CSV table of C-alpha atoms in Angstrom, one decimal:
chain,number,residue,atom,x,y,z
X,1,MET,CA,0.0,0.0,0.0
X,2,LEU,CA,1.4,3.3,-1.1
X,3,GLY,CA,1.3,6.3,1.2
X,4,SER,CA,-0.8,9.4,0.7
X,5,LYS,CA,2.3,11.2,-0.7
X,6,PRO,CA,4.1,8.4,-2.5
X,7,LYS,CA,7.8,8.6,-3.0
X,8,ILE,CA,9.8,7.0,-5.8
X,9,LEU,CA,13.5,6.3,-5.9
X,10,PHE,CA,15.3,5.8,-9.2
X,11,VAL,CA,18.7,4.0,-8.9
X,12,CYS,CA,20.8,4.4,-12.0
X,13,THR,CA,24.6,4.0,-12.7
X,14,GLU,CA,25.3,7.6,-13.9
X,15,ASP,CA,23.4,10.9,-14.2
X,16,TRP,CA,24.2,11.3,-17.9
X,17,PHE,CA,22.7,7.9,-18.7
X,18,PHE,CA,19.5,8.8,-16.8
X,19,HIS,CA,19.4,12.2,-18.5
X,20,SER,CA,19.9,10.8,-22.0
X,21,HIS,CA,17.5,7.8,-21.8
X,22,PHE,CA,15.0,8.1,-18.9
X,23,LEU,CA,13.8,11.6,-18.4
X,24,PRO,CA,10.3,10.5,-19.5
X,25,LEU,CA,10.1,8.5,-16.3
X,26,ILE,CA,10.0,11.7,-14.3
X,27,GLU,CA,7.0,13.0,-16.3
X,28,ALA,CA,5.3,9.5,-15.9
X,29,ALA,CA,5.8,9.6,-12.2
X,30,LYS,CA,4.2,13.1,-12.0
X,31,LEU,CA,1.3,11.9,-14.0
X,32,CYS,CA,0.8,9.3,-11.4
X,33,HIS,CA,0.7,12.0,-8.7
X,34,ILE,CA,4.2,11.1,-7.4
X,35,ASP,CA,5.9,14.4,-6.7
X,36,ASP,CA,8.6,13.2,-4.4
X,37,ILE,CA,11.1,11.9,-6.9
X,38,VAL,CA,14.7,10.9,-5.9
X,39,LEU,CA,17.6,9.7,-8.1
X,40,ALA,CA,20.5,7.8,-6.6
X,41,THR,CA,23.4,7.9,-9.1
X,42,SER,CA,27.0,8.7,-9.9
X,43,LEU,CA,27.6,12.4,-10.8
X,44,SER,CA,29.2,13.4,-14.0
X,45,GLY,CA,27.7,16.9,-14.6
X,46,LYS,CA,24.1,16.2,-15.7
X,47,HIS,CA,22.6,16.1,-12.2
X,48,GLU,CA,22.0,19.8,-12.1
X,49,GLU,CA,19.7,19.6,-15.2
X,50,ILE,CA,17.9,16.7,-13.6
X,51,GLU,CA,17.4,18.7,-10.4
X,52,LYS,CA,15.8,21.5,-12.3
X,53,LEU,CA,13.0,19.0,-13.1
X,54,GLY,CA,12.2,18.7,-9.4
X,55,VAL,CA,14.2,15.6,-8.7
X,56,ARG,CA,16.4,15.2,-5.6
X,57,ILE,CA,19.8,13.8,-6.3
X,58,VAL,CA,21.6,11.4,-3.9
X,59,PRO,CA,25.2,10.7,-5.0
X,60,VAL,CA,26.1,7.0,-5.1
X,61,ASN,CA,29.5,5.9,-6.4
X,62,PHE,CA,28.8,3.3,-9.0
X,63,ASP,CA,31.9,1.9,-10.7
X,64,ARG,CA,30.7,-0.1,-13.6
X,65,ALA,CA,34.2,-1.6,-14.2
X,66,SER,CA,34.7,-2.9,-10.7
X,67,THR,CA,33.4,-6.3,-9.6
X,68,GLY,CA,35.7,-6.7,-6.6
X,69,PHE,CA,34.4,-7.9,-3.2
X,70,PHE,CA,35.3,-4.8,-1.2
X,71,SER,CA,34.0,-2.3,-3.8
X,72,THR,CA,30.8,-4.3,-4.0
X,73,LEU,CA,30.4,-4.3,-0.2
X,74,LYS,CA,31.0,-0.5,-0.2
X,75,LEU,CA,28.3,0.0,-2.8
X,76,LEU,CA,25.9,-2.2,-0.9
X,77,ASN,CA,26.4,-0.1,2.2
X,78,GLN,CA,25.8,3.1,0.2
X,79,LEU,CA,22.6,1.8,-1.2
X,80,LYS,CA,21.4,0.5,2.1
X,81,ARG,CA,21.9,3.9,3.7
X,82,THR,CA,20.2,5.6,0.7
X,83,ILE,CA,17.1,3.3,1.0
X,84,SER,CA,17.0,3.6,4.7
X,85,GLY,CA,17.2,7.4,4.6
X,86,ILE,CA,14.6,7.9,1.8
X,87,LYS,CA,12.1,5.2,2.7
X,88,PRO,CA,10.6,5.1,-0.8
X,89,ASP,CA,7.3,3.5,-1.7
X,90,ILE,CA,8.7,2.5,-5.1
X,91,ILE,CA,12.2,1.7,-6.1
X,92,HIS,CA,13.0,1.6,-9.8
X,93,PHE,CA,16.5,0.0,-10.5
X,94,ILE,CA,17.8,0.9,-13.9
X,95,SER,CA,20.6,-1.2,-15.6
X,96,LEU,CA,22.4,-4.3,-14.5
X,97,LYS,CA,24.6,-3.1,-11.6
X,98,PRO,CA,21.8,-1.2,-9.8
X,99,VAL,CA,19.5,-4.2,-10.3
X,100,LEU,CA,22.0,-6.7,-8.9
X,101,ALA,CA,23.4,-4.6,-6.1
X,102,GLY,CA,20.3,-2.5,-5.4
X,103,GLY,CA,18.1,-5.6,-5.3
X,104,LEU,CA,20.4,-7.1,-2.7
X,105,ALA,CA,20.4,-4.0,-0.6
X,106,ALA,CA,16.6,-3.7,-0.8
X,107,LEU,CA,16.1,-7.2,0.7
X,108,PHE,CA,16.8,-5.5,4.1
X,109,PHE,CA,13.8,-3.3,3.8
X,110,ARG,CA,10.0,-3.6,3.3
X,111,THR,CA,9.7,-1.4,0.2
X,112,PRO,CA,6.1,-1.7,-1.1
X,113,ALA,CA,7.0,-2.0,-4.8
X,114,LYS,CA,10.1,-2.6,-6.8
X,115,VAL,CA,10.9,-2.4,-10.6
X,116,PHE,CA,14.0,-4.2,-12.0
X,117,HIS,CA,14.8,-2.6,-15.3
X,118,ILE,CA,17.6,-4.5,-17.2
X,119,THR,CA,18.9,-2.5,-20.1
X,120,GLY,CA,21.5,-5.0,-21.3
X,121,LEU,CA,23.6,-7.9,-20.0
X,122,GLY,CA,27.0,-6.3,-20.4
X,123,THR,CA,30.3,-8.1,-20.1
X,124,LEU,CA,28.9,-10.5,-17.5
X,125,GLY,CA,26.3,-11.7,-19.9
X,126,GLU,CA,28.6,-12.0,-22.9
X,127,GLY,CA,32.2,-12.5,-21.6
X,128,SER,CA,33.8,-15.9,-22.1
X,129,SER,CA,36.7,-16.0,-19.6
X,130,GLY,CA,36.6,-18.5,-16.8
X,131,ARG,CA,36.1,-15.8,-14.2
X,132,ILE,CA,33.2,-14.2,-16.0
X,133,ARG,CA,31.5,-17.6,-16.5
X,134,LEU,CA,31.8,-18.3,-12.8
X,135,LEU,CA,30.4,-14.9,-11.8
X,136,ARG,CA,27.6,-15.2,-14.3
X,137,SER,CA,26.6,-18.6,-12.9
X,138,VAL,CA,26.1,-17.0,-9.5
X,139,ILE,CA,25.1,-13.4,-10.1
X,140,PHE,CA,22.4,-13.9,-12.7
X,141,ARG,CA,20.5,-16.1,-10.3
X,142,LEU,CA,19.9,-13.0,-8.1
X,143,PRO,CA,17.1,-11.4,-10.2
X,144,ALA,CA,15.1,-14.7,-9.9
X,145,LEU,CA,15.4,-14.3,-6.1
X,146,TYR,CA,14.4,-10.7,-6.1
X,147,LEU,CA,11.4,-11.2,-8.4
X,148,ARG,CA,9.9,-13.9,-6.1
X,149,GLN,CA,8.8,-11.1,-3.8
X,150,LYS,CA,5.4,-9.5,-4.0
X,151,ASN,CA,4.8,-6.3,-6.0
X,152,THR,CA,7.9,-6.7,-8.2
X,153,GLU,CA,8.1,-6.1,-11.9
X,154,LEU,CA,10.8,-6.9,-14.5
X,155,LEU,CA,11.5,-4.8,-17.5
X,156,VAL,CA,13.8,-6.0,-20.3
X,157,GLU,CA,14.6,-4.6,-23.7
X,158,ASN,CA,14.3,-7.8,-25.8
X,159,PRO,CA,13.0,-11.4,-25.7
X,160,ASP,CA,16.6,-12.7,-25.7
X,161,ASP,CA,17.5,-11.1,-22.4
X,162,LEU,CA,14.3,-12.4,-20.9
X,163,GLN,CA,15.1,-15.9,-22.0
X,164,PHE,CA,18.6,-15.5,-20.7
X,165,LEU,CA,17.3,-14.8,-17.2
X,166,LYS,CA,14.9,-17.7,-17.4
X,167,ASN,CA,17.9,-19.9,-18.2
X,168,TYR,CA,19.3,-18.7,-14.8
X,169,GLY,CA,16.2,-19.6,-12.7
X,170,LEU,CA,13.7,-16.9,-13.5
X,171,ALA,CA,10.2,-18.4,-13.1
X,172,PRO,CA,8.2,-18.6,-16.4
X,173,ASP,CA,5.3,-16.8,-14.8
X,174,THR,CA,7.3,-13.8,-13.5
X,175,PRO,CA,5.6,-10.5,-14.3
X,176,ALA,CA,7.8,-9.1,-17.1
X,177,THR,CA,7.4,-6.4,-19.8
X,178,ILE,CA,9.6,-6.1,-22.9
X,179,LEU,CA,10.3,-2.4,-23.2
X,180,GLY,CA,12.4,-1.4,-26.3
X,181,GLY,CA,15.6,0.6,-25.8
X,182,ALA,CA,15.5,4.4,-25.8
X,183,GLY,CA,16.8,4.7,-29.3
X,184,VAL,CA,17.6,8.1,-30.7
X,185,ASP,CA,15.7,11.4,-30.9
X,186,PRO,CA,15.3,12.2,-34.6
X,187,GLU,CA,14.6,15.8,-33.7
X,188,LEU,CA,18.3,16.1,-32.9
X,189,PHE,CA,19.4,15.1,-36.4
X,190,ALA,CA,19.1,16.9,-39.7
X,191,ASP,CA,16.3,15.7,-41.9
X,192,LEU,CA,17.3,13.5,-44.8
X,193,SER,CA,16.0,14.9,-48.0
X,194,LEU,CA,13.7,12.7,-50.0
X,195,ASN,CA,15.6,13.8,-53.1
X,196,PRO,CA,19.2,14.0,-52.0
X,197,THR,CA,21.9,15.4,-54.2
X,198,PRO,CA,23.1,12.4,-56.4
X,199,ARG,CA,26.5,11.1,-55.5
X,200,PRO,CA,29.0,10.0,-58.0
X,201,LYS,CA,28.4,6.3,-58.8
X,202,SER,CA,30.7,4.2,-56.6
X,203,GLU,CA,31.2,0.6,-55.6
X,204,THR,CA,32.1,1.7,-52.1
X,205,VAL,CA,29.5,1.6,-49.4
X,206,HIS,CA,29.6,4.6,-47.0
X,207,LEU,CA,28.8,3.7,-43.4
X,208,ALA,CA,28.7,5.7,-40.2
X,209,PHE,CA,29.1,4.2,-36.7
X,210,VAL,CA,28.2,6.3,-33.7
X,211,GLY,CA,28.8,4.7,-30.3
X,212,ARG,CA,31.3,3.5,-27.8
X,213,MET,CA,34.3,1.7,-29.2
X,214,ILE,CA,33.7,-1.5,-27.3
X,215,LYS,CA,33.0,-5.1,-28.5
X,216,THR,CA,29.5,-5.3,-26.9
X,217,LYS,CA,28.4,-2.5,-29.2
X,218,GLY,CA,29.3,-4.5,-32.3
X,219,ILE,CA,32.5,-2.7,-33.3
X,220,ASP,CA,34.2,-6.0,-33.9
X,221,VAL,CA,31.6,-7.0,-36.4
X,222,LEU,CA,32.2,-3.9,-38.4
X,223,VAL,CA,36.0,-4.4,-38.4
X,224,ASP,CA,35.5,-8.0,-39.5
X,225,ALA,CA,33.1,-6.9,-42.3
X,226,MET,CA,35.7,-4.5,-43.7
X,227,ALA,CA,38.1,-7.4,-44.1
X,228,SER,CA,35.6,-9.8,-45.6
X,229,PRO,CA,36.1,-10.6,-49.3
X,230,HIS,CA,32.4,-11.2,-49.6
X,231,VAL,CA,31.4,-7.6,-48.8
X,232,ARG,CA,31.6,-4.6,-51.1
X,233,PRO,CA,34.3,-2.1,-50.2
X,234,LEU,CA,33.4,-0.1,-47.1
X,235,ASP,CA,34.2,3.4,-46.1
X,236,ILE,CA,33.4,3.6,-42.4
X,237,LEU,CA,33.3,6.8,-40.4
X,238,MET,CA,33.5,6.1,-36.7
X,239,ARG,CA,32.5,8.8,-34.2
X,240,GLN,CA,32.6,8.3,-30.5
X,241,THR,CA,30.9,10.8,-28.2
X,242,PRO,CA,32.4,11.2,-24.6
X,243,ALA,CA,30.5,9.0,-22.2
X,244,ALA,CA,29.3,11.9,-20.1
X,245,THR,CA,27.4,13.4,-23.0
X,246,LEU,CA,26.0,10.2,-24.6
């Protein structure tokens, strides 16, 4: 049962990520008459813009690259203090690390409702080293544990991720919604003319890649394609935006 003045806590790895992908959640919360909105996140410069929307910011030091025991324990303690201090009616965990660590921290509290929003499986889901496989066999069983509680909801971006979690113990009848990724805002890009200026005829295919230069974003596929004798010549422009502004 939610209080007369419900409070929602969003937990997200970084403020720029929330700012670029999840601002509509703030408006959705307000439409549901939730005016006390809190975001627990790492700070990289976008938090002030989020605060202007009426959101309270609680700094939490997420280190996406760290999986060590002591750093994880420190993060758990931060999240426990945050949940204890805010006493939210709803917690919405966004992305893998907040889901895994935040879900564990939330087990110590009787939060009325929790949303576990997995936006990708990351290196843990795709890595092939022995250490990663061992971690994966343990860590990916945690969401199944969290989602056995009442008033929990799972959000994933595609059927493959949902099936992946079921392979690690997620019950088939777990309440889950497939919510596509945030994509791009076409208003931020110049319109493509229906009748573009003709280019000189060429056998070369011109391609643009915009994203982080990491394997999980498919950069390796592009590099392999360039070397393949079965593909027409490729001219690839690769543009990486600094993480804090993505």
